[in-house]
Amino acid sequence: MLSTSNILLEAKNLRKHFPITKGFIRGRVAGWIRAVDGVSFSVNRGETFGLVGESGCGKTTTAKLILLLEEPTSGSILFGGEDILALSETRLKEYSKSVQAVFQDPYGSLDPRMKVANIISEPLVVSQALPRKAVIERVKQVLLEVGLEPKSINRFPHQFSGGQRQWIAVARALASEPKVIILDEPVSALDVSIRAQLMNLLKAIQERLGLTYLLIAHDLAVVKHMSNCMGVMYVGRLVEHGDADEIYQHPCHPYTVGLLSAALPANPDAPSAEIILSGEVPSPINPPPGCRFHPRCSHAKGICSEKEPVLRKVAANHFVACHFDLGG
Amino acid sequence: MVKQENSERLGPIEPSPSSSSTERTVLNVNDLRTYFFTREGVVKAVDGVSFLLRKDETIGLVGESGCGKTVTCLSILGLISRPGRIVGGNVLLDGKDLLKKSEREMAHIRGRRITMILQDPMTSLNPVFTIGNQVAEAIGIHQRVRGRRLWEKTVEILGLVRIPSPEMRLGDYPHQMSGGMRQRVVGAAALSCRPEVLIADEPTTSLDVTIQAQYLNLLKEVQNQLHVAMIFVTHDFGIVAKMCDRVAVMYAGKIVESARMRELFHNPLHPYTAALLKSLPKLEGRQEWLTTIEGQPPSLLNLPPGCSFAPRCRQVDDHCLEEYPPSVIVSETHTVSCWRAV
Ligand SMILES: Nc1ncnc2c1ncn2[C@@H]1O[C@H](COP(=O)(O)OP(=O)(O)OP(=O)(O)O)[C@@H](O)[C@H]1O
Ligand SMILES: Nc1ncnc2c1ncn2[C@@H]1O[C@H](COP(=O)(O)OP(=O)(O)OP(=O)(O)O)[C@@H](O)[C@H]1O
Ligand code: SF4
Ligand SMILES: [Mg+2]
Ligand SMILES: [Mg+2]
């Protein structure tokens, strides 16, 4: 068998550029926000791919492209080997059912006027006409799946605590029996004492249902705990990706090294990594030429500001976009 | 290792509660109670909170959303308004009770002797004034300097918080700066009067990890220079490990455990602290499942009698459900409120 048969979801050279319009005359484009600028990665069936990077680097935009909430400027998305941008209307509906999402903010993502039953069944009824009874059955089933009581179906979101609302969001994502769930900062808004509950739940349903996750989180310990593979994004591009354990143990890109050293372990005896990155993330409107990281990089040489490094293989499943071999 | 043995032989590093420690005590919060009288009932947001803050020291106030951290800080600053009211306790700054001061006296103390940095820098900066204006105003009010001297002071303070070429950025508006820079400007305004106490209420939650690391380092450096005592509010134990000398863990309006920072990590005595520390995913190694605390943090409306953590506690017994546990002094540096420790 081909080794690629294990890949369920693949992004190929994805780009999303948002126009910046100036003045009152429509159509005058003053520039482009290169939110996602040539991103390629693949997610294996039943595994979790973690995406990390600082605010504004394009993580959510990448997720929205895969969810078809934004149209890519260029590039392609393959699902089970098929290019979804070339799919027929009906196949596209099937794809939408197969890929669901849970976002950070359980307040924003659940309509406060809708009952739990309607919230959860939404992704189900959008794509197909089902008898009411079957819909309610399914809703009760997924509520049980996430450990909520089936009798919650007639309640409203505000009748749940902030934490529990995220359980409803997970139940909703499960309703249409998806294959992939995109988790965009699923635990960041939750209280510390219930984060572990949700992470355990997500892992348990992944095992039980064979789900594939794309996990976006800024908490590196969360990504480390959940992911098999991971990618590090910087100003619209992936600078490093591969096996998650390997990257944590041997980060090669200076940005990854800086990012990992900035993470604060909840352990007073951990050796303090003092490779603090200086400066700030550049704007995606005018990303620096060459390697986008070069203005903040302590290893930068002349070539770094001239030539953009391409991803190259440094280990079996480990790719780095840097001109130098700085592997740890 | 050797070092530790030595220090043990020399006695605790923590100053003993003799006269020398009272000298160094800047702030003494004693049995503070702040309630909100709402239509649904009385919300006991802060219910008997006590802690000491010494010069040069950082105390971490940790706990989950809604446990009363911010209300504690606002009570210290005398910023509680209706339906809230401070119903008991005292807050001694250099031995004088702040709760007995008039609003005019408090306004004077706020921003001069005790200042606060808030979570979201946008809410503490006025969008229609330049940052130079706002920092200068903070300095001008409290230090009575004007003109060229005020301008120099403003540039100096912005330089202290590492705003690059501060003279050029004085004319910038808040929206023209990044989140990290804005937070440093807020820090500059808060530090401009060289306060005795700086209260930082989750100052880095809106910042990126790399910017957070820079900011925390900066705060530490500035603290070393200005010898300011700090109350650091957070729910992140990574920040606690980096920033704090002592930690007070809050749950449902009360401090359930307080200890020296390392002591708390190595020997957590309250079941809540212990479970919380165990539930964190680790950066090293691989774990399949995380240890969880079942249930949700309680609502502060009509808390049941007994220990507020009892409904979620694995070590609960009948006594816990009936009566709130007393505060047990385990050692000079470690206090816990749990029946298991009695
Ligand atoms: N609809 C849009 N129109 C214009 N610009 C956008 C739009 N959506 C996102 N952007 C810009 O694209 C860039 C990437 O944004 P994105 O939300 O993907 O970042 P992110 O990595 O998810 O950040 P965060 O960690 O803060 O959620 C940002 O500069 C953002 O301002
Ligand atoms: N104006 C108010 N009216 C009624 N209740 C209030 C008011 N302000 C605060 N509270 C209540 O007081 C409690 C403590 O709130 P506080 O803001 O101190 O929590 P916190 O520990 O700072 O939480 P977070 O981590 O979310 O900032 C909460 O349960 C809150 O609902
Ligand atoms: S007092 Fe009882 S319920 Fe509360 S933490 Fe201690 S053992 Fe648990
Ligand atoms: Mg995002
Ligand atoms: Mg707060």
PDB file of N, CA and C in Angstrom, chain A residues 142-225:
ATOM      1  N   VAL A 142     -25.793  12.154  20.841  1.00  0.00           N
ATOM      2  CA  VAL A 142     -24.516  12.882  20.965  1.00  0.00           C
ATOM      3  C   VAL A 142     -24.382  13.559  22.325  1.00  0.00           C
ATOM      4  N   LEU A 143     -25.502  13.926  22.925  1.00  0.00           N
ATOM      5  CA  LEU A 143     -25.427  14.483  24.278  1.00  0.00           C
ATOM      6  C   LEU A 143     -24.843  13.439  25.219  1.00  0.00           C
ATOM      7  N   LEU A 144     -25.324  12.210  25.088  1.00  0.00           N
ATOM      8  CA  LEU A 144     -24.786  11.128  25.907  1.00  0.00           C
ATOM      9  C   LEU A 144     -23.311  10.908  25.600  1.00  0.00           C
ATOM     10  N   GLU A 145     -22.985  10.992  24.322  1.00  0.00           N
ATOM     11  CA  GLU A 145     -21.605  10.793  23.881  1.00  0.00           C
ATOM     12  C   GLU A 145     -20.639  11.734  24.604  1.00  0.00           C
ATOM     13  N   VAL A 146     -21.078  12.973  24.846  1.00  0.00           N
ATOM     14  CA  VAL A 146     -20.194  13.928  25.527  1.00  0.00           C
ATOM     15  C   VAL A 146     -20.462  13.998  27.026  1.00  0.00           C
ATOM     16  N   GLY A 147     -21.360  13.151  27.509  1.00  0.00           N
ATOM     17  CA  GLY A 147     -21.575  13.082  28.945  1.00  0.00           C
ATOM     18  C   GLY A 147     -22.574  14.086  29.490  1.00  0.00           C
ATOM     19  N   LEU A 148     -23.429  14.646  28.627  1.00  0.00           N
ATOM     20  CA  LEU A 148     -24.498  15.521  29.117  1.00  0.00           C
ATOM     21  C   LEU A 148     -25.796  14.729  29.144  1.00  0.00           C
ATOM     22  N   GLU A 149     -26.729  15.209  29.971  1.00  0.00           N
ATOM     23  CA  GLU A 149     -27.983  14.476  30.073  1.00  0.00           C
ATOM     24  C   GLU A 149     -28.872  14.736  28.862  1.00  0.00           C
ATOM     25  N   PRO A 150     -29.485  13.678  28.304  1.00  0.00           N
ATOM     26  CA  PRO A 150     -30.349  13.853  27.120  1.00  0.00           C
ATOM     27  C   PRO A 150     -31.493  14.819  27.384  1.00  0.00           C
ATOM     28  N   LYS A 151     -31.892  14.958  28.647  1.00  0.00           N
ATOM     29  CA  LYS A 151     -33.019  15.848  28.902  1.00  0.00           C
ATOM     30  C   LYS A 151     -32.640  17.325  28.785  1.00  0.00           C
ATOM     31  N   SER A 152     -31.348  17.602  28.537  1.00  0.00           N
ATOM     32  CA  SER A 152     -30.930  18.995  28.340  1.00  0.00           C
ATOM     33  C   SER A 152     -31.449  19.583  27.034  1.00  0.00           C
ATOM     34  N   ILE A 153     -32.053  18.788  26.179  1.00  0.00           N
ATOM     35  CA  ILE A 153     -32.371  19.269  24.828  1.00  0.00           C
ATOM     36  C   ILE A 153     -33.295  20.482  24.800  1.00  0.00           C
ATOM     37  N   ASN A 154     -34.105  20.655  25.837  1.00  0.00           N
ATOM     38  CA  ASN A 154     -35.026  21.784  25.804  1.00  0.00           C
ATOM     39  C   ASN A 154     -34.510  23.019  26.520  1.00  0.00           C
ATOM     40  N   ARG A 155     -33.258  22.971  26.932  1.00  0.00           N
ATOM     41  CA  ARG A 155     -32.720  24.129  27.638  1.00  0.00           C
ATOM     42  C   ARG A 155     -32.050  25.092  26.653  1.00  0.00           C
ATOM     43  N   PHE A 156     -31.781  26.298  27.167  1.00  0.00           N
ATOM     44  CA  PHE A 156     -31.101  27.312  26.353  1.00  0.00           C
ATOM     45  C   PHE A 156     -29.640  27.431  26.802  1.00  0.00           C
ATOM     46  N   PRO A 157     -28.776  27.927  25.912  1.00  0.00           N
ATOM     47  CA  PRO A 157     -27.345  27.995  26.258  1.00  0.00           C
ATOM     48  C   PRO A 157     -27.073  28.704  27.578  1.00  0.00           C
ATOM     49  N   HIS A 158     -27.829  29.782  27.884  1.00  0.00           N
ATOM     50  CA  HIS A 158     -27.510  30.528  29.103  1.00  0.00           C
ATOM     51  C   HIS A 158     -27.816  29.741  30.365  1.00  0.00           C
ATOM     52  N   GLN A 159     -28.529  28.641  30.206  1.00  0.00           N
ATOM     53  CA  GLN A 159     -28.819  27.817  31.384  1.00  0.00           C
ATOM     54  C   GLN A 159     -27.665  26.867  31.715  1.00  0.00           C
ATOM     55  N   PHE A 160     -26.603  26.966  30.922  1.00  0.00           N
ATOM     56  CA  PHE A 160     -25.421  26.157  31.202  1.00  0.00           C
ATOM     57  C   PHE A 160     -24.293  27.083  31.628  1.00  0.00           C
ATOM     58  N   SER A 161     -23.350  26.536  32.383  1.00  0.00           N
ATOM     59  CA  SER A 161     -22.190  27.353  32.733  1.00  0.00           C
ATOM     60  C   SER A 161     -21.316  27.488  31.494  1.00  0.00           C
ATOM     61  N   GLY A 162     -20.421  28.486  31.532  1.00  0.00           N
ATOM     62  CA  GLY A 162     -19.533  28.723  30.401  1.00  0.00           C
ATOM     63  C   GLY A 162     -18.825  27.457  29.956  1.00  0.00           C
ATOM     64  N   GLY A 163     -18.380  26.681  30.916  1.00  0.00           N
ATOM     65  CA  GLY A 163     -17.677  25.448  30.591  1.00  0.00           C
ATOM     66  C   GLY A 163     -18.564  24.440  29.887  1.00  0.00           C
ATOM     67  N   GLN A 164     -19.762  24.251  30.449  1.00  0.00           N
ATOM     68  CA  GLN A 164     -20.670  23.258  29.862  1.00  0.00           C
ATOM     69  C   GLN A 164     -21.071  23.606  28.436  1.00  0.00           C
ATOM     70  N   ARG A 165     -21.094  24.907  28.143  1.00  0.00           N
ATOM     71  CA  ARG A 165     -21.447  25.308  26.778  1.00  0.00           C
ATOM     72  C   ARG A 165     -20.469  24.729  25.762  1.00  0.00           C
ATOM     73  N   GLN A 166     -19.217  24.584  26.175  1.00  0.00           N
ATOM     74  CA  GLN A 166     -18.250  24.014  25.248  1.00  0.00           C
ATOM     75  C   GLN A 166     -18.557  22.529  25.002  1.00  0.00           C
ATOM     76  N   TRP A 167     -19.170  21.870  25.965  1.00  0.00           N
ATOM     77  CA  TRP A 167     -19.587  20.479  25.780  1.00  0.00           C
ATOM     78  C   TRP A 167     -20.706  20.420  24.715  1.00  0.00           C
ATOM     79  N   ILE A 168     -21.576  21.420  24.753  1.00  0.00           N
ATOM     80  CA  ILE A 168     -22.643  21.476  23.750  1.00  0.00           C
ATOM     81  C   ILE A 168     -22.039  21.688  22.360  1.00  0.00           C
ATOM     82  N   ALA A 169     -21.025  22.549  22.300  1.00  0.00           N
ATOM     83  CA  ALA A 169     -20.368  22.790  21.015  1.00  0.00           C
ATOM     84  C   ALA A 169     -19.738  21.504  20.476  1.00  0.00           C
ATOM     85  N   VAL A 170     -19.171  20.702  21.367  1.00  0.00           N
ATOM     86  CA  VAL A 170     -18.592  19.426  20.933  1.00  0.00           C
ATOM     87  C   VAL A 170     -19.700  18.490  20.453  1.00  0.00           C
ATOM     88  N   ALA A 171     -20.810  18.462  21.202  1.00  0.00           N
ATOM     89  CA  ALA A 171     -21.929  17.608  20.801  1.00  0.00           C
ATOM     90  C   ALA A 171     -22.429  18.011  19.413  1.00  0.00           C
ATOM     91  N   ARG A 172     -22.526  19.306  19.192  1.00  0.00           N
ATOM     92  CA  ARG A 172     -22.987  19.773  17.886  1.00  0.00           C
ATOM     93  C   ARG A 172     -22.041  19.333  16.764  1.00  0.00           C
ATOM     94  N   ALA A 173     -20.739  19.444  17.056  1.00  0.00           N
ATOM     95  CA  ALA A 173     -19.770  19.043  16.034  1.00  0.00           C
ATOM     96  C   ALA A 173     -19.890  17.559  15.705  1.00  0.00           C
ATOM     97  N   LEU A 174     -20.368  16.768  16.673  1.00  0.00           N
ATOM     98  CA  LEU A 174     -20.462  15.324  16.453  1.00  0.00           C
ATOM     99  C   LEU A 174     -21.734  14.913  15.716  1.00  0.00           C
ATOM    100  N   ALA A 175     -22.730  15.806  15.692  1.00  0.00           N
ATOM    101  CA  ALA A 175     -24.069  15.411  15.260  1.00  0.00           C
ATOM    102  C   ALA A 175     -24.102  14.794  13.864  1.00  0.00           C
ATOM    103  N   SER A 176     -23.363  15.354  12.937  1.00  0.00           N
ATOM    104  CA  SER A 176     -23.463  14.863  11.562  1.00  0.00           C
ATOM    105  C   SER A 176     -22.478  13.729  11.269  1.00  0.00           C
ATOM    106  N   GLU A 177     -22.015  13.078  12.302  1.00  0.00           N
ATOM    107  CA  GLU A 177     -21.046  11.989  12.183  1.00  0.00           C
ATOM    108  C   GLU A 177     -19.866  12.369  11.308  1.00  0.00           C
ATOM    109  N   PRO A 178     -19.126  13.399  11.708  1.00  0.00           N
ATOM    110  CA  PRO A 178     -18.010  13.870  10.891  1.00  0.00           C
ATOM    111  C   PRO A 178     -16.812  12.929  10.974  1.00  0.00           C
ATOM    112  N   LYS A 179     -15.897  13.125  10.049  1.00  0.00           N
ATOM    113  CA  LYS A 179     -14.641  12.382  10.106  1.00  0.00           C
ATOM    114  C   LYS A 179     -13.539  13.260  10.686  1.00  0.00           C
ATOM    115  N   VAL A 180     -13.681  14.569  10.442  1.00  0.00           N
ATOM    116  CA  VAL A 180     -12.668  15.508  10.914  1.00  0.00           C
ATOM    117  C   VAL A 180     -13.333  16.561  11.793  1.00  0.00           C
ATOM    118  N   ILE A 181     -12.701  16.898  12.916  1.00  0.00           N
ATOM    119  CA  ILE A 181     -13.169  18.047  13.688  1.00  0.00           C
ATOM    120  C   ILE A 181     -12.018  19.026  13.833  1.00  0.00           C
ATOM    121  N   ILE A 182     -12.308  20.271  13.493  1.00  0.00           N
ATOM    122  CA  ILE A 182     -11.312  21.312  13.665  1.00  0.00           C
ATOM    123  C   ILE A 182     -11.549  21.976  15.007  1.00  0.00           C
ATOM    124  N   LEU A 183     -10.549  21.939  15.859  1.00  0.00           N
ATOM    125  CA  LEU A 183     -10.674  22.480  17.209  1.00  0.00           C
ATOM    126  C   LEU A 183      -9.846  23.758  17.272  1.00  0.00           C
ATOM    127  N   ASP A 184     -10.504  24.905  17.238  1.00  0.00           N
ATOM    128  CA  ASP A 184      -9.773  26.177  17.256  1.00  0.00           C
ATOM    129  C   ASP A 184      -9.791  26.737  18.676  1.00  0.00           C
ATOM    130  N   GLU A 185      -8.706  26.583  19.390  1.00  0.00           N
ATOM    131  CA  GLU A 185      -8.572  27.022  20.788  1.00  0.00           C
ATOM    132  C   GLU A 185      -9.729  26.480  21.641  1.00  0.00           C
ATOM    133  N   PRO A 186      -9.944  25.173  21.655  1.00  0.00           N
ATOM    134  CA  PRO A 186     -11.130  24.647  22.333  1.00  0.00           C
ATOM    135  C   PRO A 186     -11.134  24.817  23.842  1.00  0.00           C
ATOM    136  N   VAL A 187      -9.968  24.908  24.460  1.00  0.00           N
ATOM    137  CA  VAL A 187      -9.968  24.980  25.925  1.00  0.00           C
ATOM    138  C   VAL A 187      -9.534  26.333  26.477  1.00  0.00           C
ATOM    139  N   SER A 188      -9.140  27.275  25.615  1.00  0.00           N
ATOM    140  CA  SER A 188      -8.564  28.526  26.139  1.00  0.00           C
ATOM    141  C   SER A 188      -9.516  29.308  27.012  1.00  0.00           C
ATOM    142  N   ALA A 189     -10.824  29.240  26.708  1.00  0.00           N
ATOM    143  CA  ALA A 189     -11.754  30.045  27.491  1.00  0.00           C
ATOM    144  C   ALA A 189     -12.243  29.296  28.728  1.00  0.00           C
ATOM    145  N   LEU A 190     -11.773  28.078  28.914  1.00  0.00           N
ATOM    146  CA  LEU A 190     -12.295  27.272  30.019  1.00  0.00           C
ATOM    147  C   LEU A 190     -11.474  27.454  31.284  1.00  0.00           C
ATOM    148  N   ASP A 191     -12.123  27.208  32.410  1.00  0.00           N
ATOM    149  CA  ASP A 191     -11.435  27.242  33.682  1.00  0.00           C
ATOM    150  C   ASP A 191     -10.401  26.130  33.758  1.00  0.00           C
ATOM    151  N   VAL A 192      -9.330  26.419  34.484  1.00  0.00           N
ATOM    152  CA  VAL A 192      -8.245  25.451  34.575  1.00  0.00           C
ATOM    153  C   VAL A 192      -8.758  24.082  35.032  1.00  0.00           C
ATOM    154  N   SER A 193      -9.659  24.072  35.999  1.00  0.00           N
ATOM    155  CA  SER A 193     -10.066  22.779  36.568  1.00  0.00           C
ATOM    156  C   SER A 193     -10.944  21.982  35.609  1.00  0.00           C
ATOM    157  N   ILE A 194     -11.476  22.611  34.561  1.00  0.00           N
ATOM    158  CA  ILE A 194     -12.282  21.793  33.654  1.00  0.00           C
ATOM    159  C   ILE A 194     -11.641  21.600  32.282  1.00  0.00           C
ATOM    160  N   ARG A 195     -10.463  22.222  32.091  1.00  0.00           N
ATOM    161  CA  ARG A 195      -9.737  21.978  30.842  1.00  0.00           C
ATOM    162  C   ARG A 195      -9.393  20.509  30.684  1.00  0.00           C
ATOM    163  N   ALA A 196      -8.899  19.925  31.780  1.00  0.00           N
ATOM    164  CA  ALA A 196      -8.489  18.522  31.711  1.00  0.00           C
ATOM    165  C   ALA A 196      -9.678  17.634  31.367  1.00  0.00           C
ATOM    166  N   GLN A 197     -10.858  17.975  31.899  1.00  0.00           N
ATOM    167  CA  GLN A 197     -12.064  17.193  31.568  1.00  0.00           C
ATOM    168  C   GLN A 197     -12.316  17.211  30.071  1.00  0.00           C
ATOM    169  N   LEU A 198     -12.243  18.399  29.463  1.00  0.00           N
ATOM    170  CA  LEU A 198     -12.554  18.490  28.040  1.00  0.00           C
ATOM    171  C   LEU A 198     -11.473  17.804  27.195  1.00  0.00           C
ATOM    172  N   MET A 199     -10.222  17.968  27.588  1.00  0.00           N
ATOM    173  CA  MET A 199      -9.156  17.310  26.819  1.00  0.00           C
ATOM    174  C   MET A 199      -9.317  15.795  26.873  1.00  0.00           C
ATOM    175  N   ASN A 200      -9.649  15.272  28.045  1.00  0.00           N
ATOM    176  CA  ASN A 200      -9.878  13.831  28.148  1.00  0.00           C
ATOM    177  C   ASN A 200     -11.058  13.399  27.287  1.00  0.00           C
ATOM    178  N   LEU A 201     -12.123  14.204  27.315  1.00  0.00           N
ATOM    179  CA  LEU A 201     -13.301  13.866  26.514  1.00  0.00           C
ATOM    180  C   LEU A 201     -12.941  13.837  25.026  1.00  0.00           C
ATOM    181  N   LEU A 202     -12.221  14.867  24.584  1.00  0.00           N
ATOM    182  CA  LEU A 202     -11.864  14.934  23.167  1.00  0.00           C
ATOM    183  C   LEU A 202     -11.024  13.728  22.755  1.00  0.00           C
ATOM    184  N   LYS A 203     -10.109  13.334  23.623  1.00  0.00           N
ATOM    185  CA  LYS A 203      -9.290  12.157  23.316  1.00  0.00           C
ATOM    186  C   LYS A 203     -10.132  10.884  23.301  1.00  0.00           C
ATOM    187  N   ALA A 204     -11.046  10.798  24.256  1.00  0.00           N
ATOM    188  CA  ALA A 204     -11.856   9.580  24.350  1.00  0.00           C
ATOM    189  C   ALA A 204     -12.752   9.419  23.130  1.00  0.00           C
ATOM    190  N   ILE A 205     -13.408  10.519  22.705  1.00  0.00           N
ATOM    191  CA  ILE A 205     -14.292  10.361  21.542  1.00  0.00           C
ATOM    192  C   ILE A 205     -13.474  10.167  20.265  1.00  0.00           C
ATOM    193  N   GLN A 206     -12.276  10.705  20.251  1.00  0.00           N
ATOM    194  CA  GLN A 206     -11.428  10.464  19.082  1.00  0.00           C
ATOM    195  C   GLN A 206     -11.140   8.972  18.944  1.00  0.00           C
ATOM    196  N   GLU A 207     -10.778   8.348  20.076  1.00  0.00           N
ATOM    197  CA  GLU A 207     -10.494   6.912  20.052  1.00  0.00           C
ATOM    198  C   GLU A 207     -11.726   6.108  19.691  1.00  0.00           C
ATOM    199  N   ARG A 208     -12.832   6.469  20.339  1.00  0.00           N
ATOM    200  CA  ARG A 208     -14.056   5.705  20.167  1.00  0.00           C
ATOM    201  C   ARG A 208     -14.579   5.807  18.743  1.00  0.00           C
ATOM    202  N   LEU A 209     -14.526   6.998  18.165  1.00  0.00           N
ATOM    203  CA  LEU A 209     -15.159   7.216  16.862  1.00  0.00           C
ATOM    204  C   LEU A 209     -14.156   7.304  15.717  1.00  0.00           C
ATOM    205  N   GLY A 210     -12.879   7.131  16.030  1.00  0.00           N
ATOM    206  CA  GLY A 210     -11.857   7.201  14.992  1.00  0.00           C
ATOM    207  C   GLY A 210     -11.749   8.562  14.330  1.00  0.00           C
ATOM    208  N   LEU A 211     -11.932   9.626  15.104  1.00  0.00           N
ATOM    209  CA  LEU A 211     -11.935  10.974  14.534  1.00  0.00           C
ATOM    210  C   LEU A 211     -10.526  11.486  14.241  1.00  0.00           C
ATOM    211  N   THR A 212     -10.480  12.399  13.292  1.00  0.00           N
ATOM    212  CA  THR A 212      -9.234  13.082  12.950  1.00  0.00           C
ATOM    213  C   THR A 212      -9.374  14.533  13.389  1.00  0.00           C
ATOM    214  N   TYR A 213      -8.365  15.049  14.094  1.00  0.00           N
ATOM    215  CA  TYR A 213      -8.456  16.416  14.603  1.00  0.00           C
ATOM    216  C   TYR A 213      -7.407  17.332  13.974  1.00  0.00           C
ATOM    217  N   LEU A 214      -7.830  18.558  13.729  1.00  0.00           N
ATOM    218  CA  LEU A 214      -6.877  19.635  13.491  1.00  0.00           C
ATOM    219  C   LEU A 214      -7.032  20.555  14.686  1.00  0.00           C
ATOM    220  N   LEU A 215      -6.006  20.625  15.523  1.00  0.00           N
ATOM    221  CA  LEU A 215      -6.100  21.359  16.783  1.00  0.00           C
ATOM    222  C   LEU A 215      -5.281  22.641  16.725  1.00  0.00           C
ATOM    223  N   ILE A 216      -5.950  23.755  16.966  1.00  0.00           N
ATOM    224  CA  ILE A 216      -5.258  25.042  17.021  1.00  0.00           C
ATOM    225  C   ILE A 216      -5.244  25.488  18.474  1.00  0.00           C
ATOM    226  N   ALA A 217      -4.075  25.794  18.999  1.00  0.00           N
ATOM    227  CA  ALA A 217      -4.015  26.253  20.388  1.00  0.00           C
ATOM    228  C   ALA A 217      -2.747  27.039  20.595  1.00  0.00           C
ATOM    229  N   HIS A 218      -2.805  28.031  21.491  1.00  0.00           N
ATOM    230  CA  HIS A 218      -1.577  28.759  21.745  1.00  0.00           C
ATOM    231  C   HIS A 218      -0.850  28.195  22.958  1.00  0.00           C
ATOM    232  N   ASP A 219      -1.544  27.350  23.727  1.00  0.00           N
ATOM    233  CA  ASP A 219      -0.913  26.717  24.883  1.00  0.00           C
ATOM    234  C   ASP A 219      -0.139  25.488  24.399  1.00  0.00           C
ATOM    235  N   LEU A 220       1.187  25.604  24.441  1.00  0.00           N
ATOM    236  CA  LEU A 220       2.006  24.541  23.867  1.00  0.00           C
ATOM    237  C   LEU A 220       1.843  23.219  24.605  1.00  0.00           C
ATOM    238  N   ALA A 221       1.579  23.271  25.905  1.00  0.00           N
ATOM    239  CA  ALA A 221       1.408  22.031  26.657  1.00  0.00           C
ATOM    240  C   ALA A 221       0.136  21.310  26.204  1.00  0.00           C
ATOM    241  N   VAL A 222      -0.877  22.076  25.848  1.00  0.00           N
ATOM    242  CA  VAL A 222      -2.125  21.479  25.356  1.00  0.00           C
ATOM    243  C   VAL A 222      -1.868  20.785  24.025  1.00  0.00           C
ATOM    244  N   VAL A 223      -1.172  21.472  23.119  1.00  0.00           N
ATOM    245  CA  VAL A 223      -0.876  20.894  21.809  1.00  0.00           C
ATOM    246  C   VAL A 223      -0.008  19.651  21.970  1.00  0.00           C
ATOM    247  N   LYS A 224       0.988  19.760  22.828  1.00  0.00           N
ATOM    248  CA  LYS A 224       1.882  18.620  23.076  1.00  0.00           C
ATOM    249  C   LYS A 224       1.094  17.410  23.564  1.00  0.00           C
ATOM    250  N   HIS A 225       0.173  17.667  24.472  1.00  0.00           N
ATOM    251  CA  HIS A 225      -0.586  16.570  25.054  1.00  0.00           C
ATOM    252  C   HIS A 225      -1.501  15.879  24.037  1.00  0.00           C
TER     253      HIS A 225
END
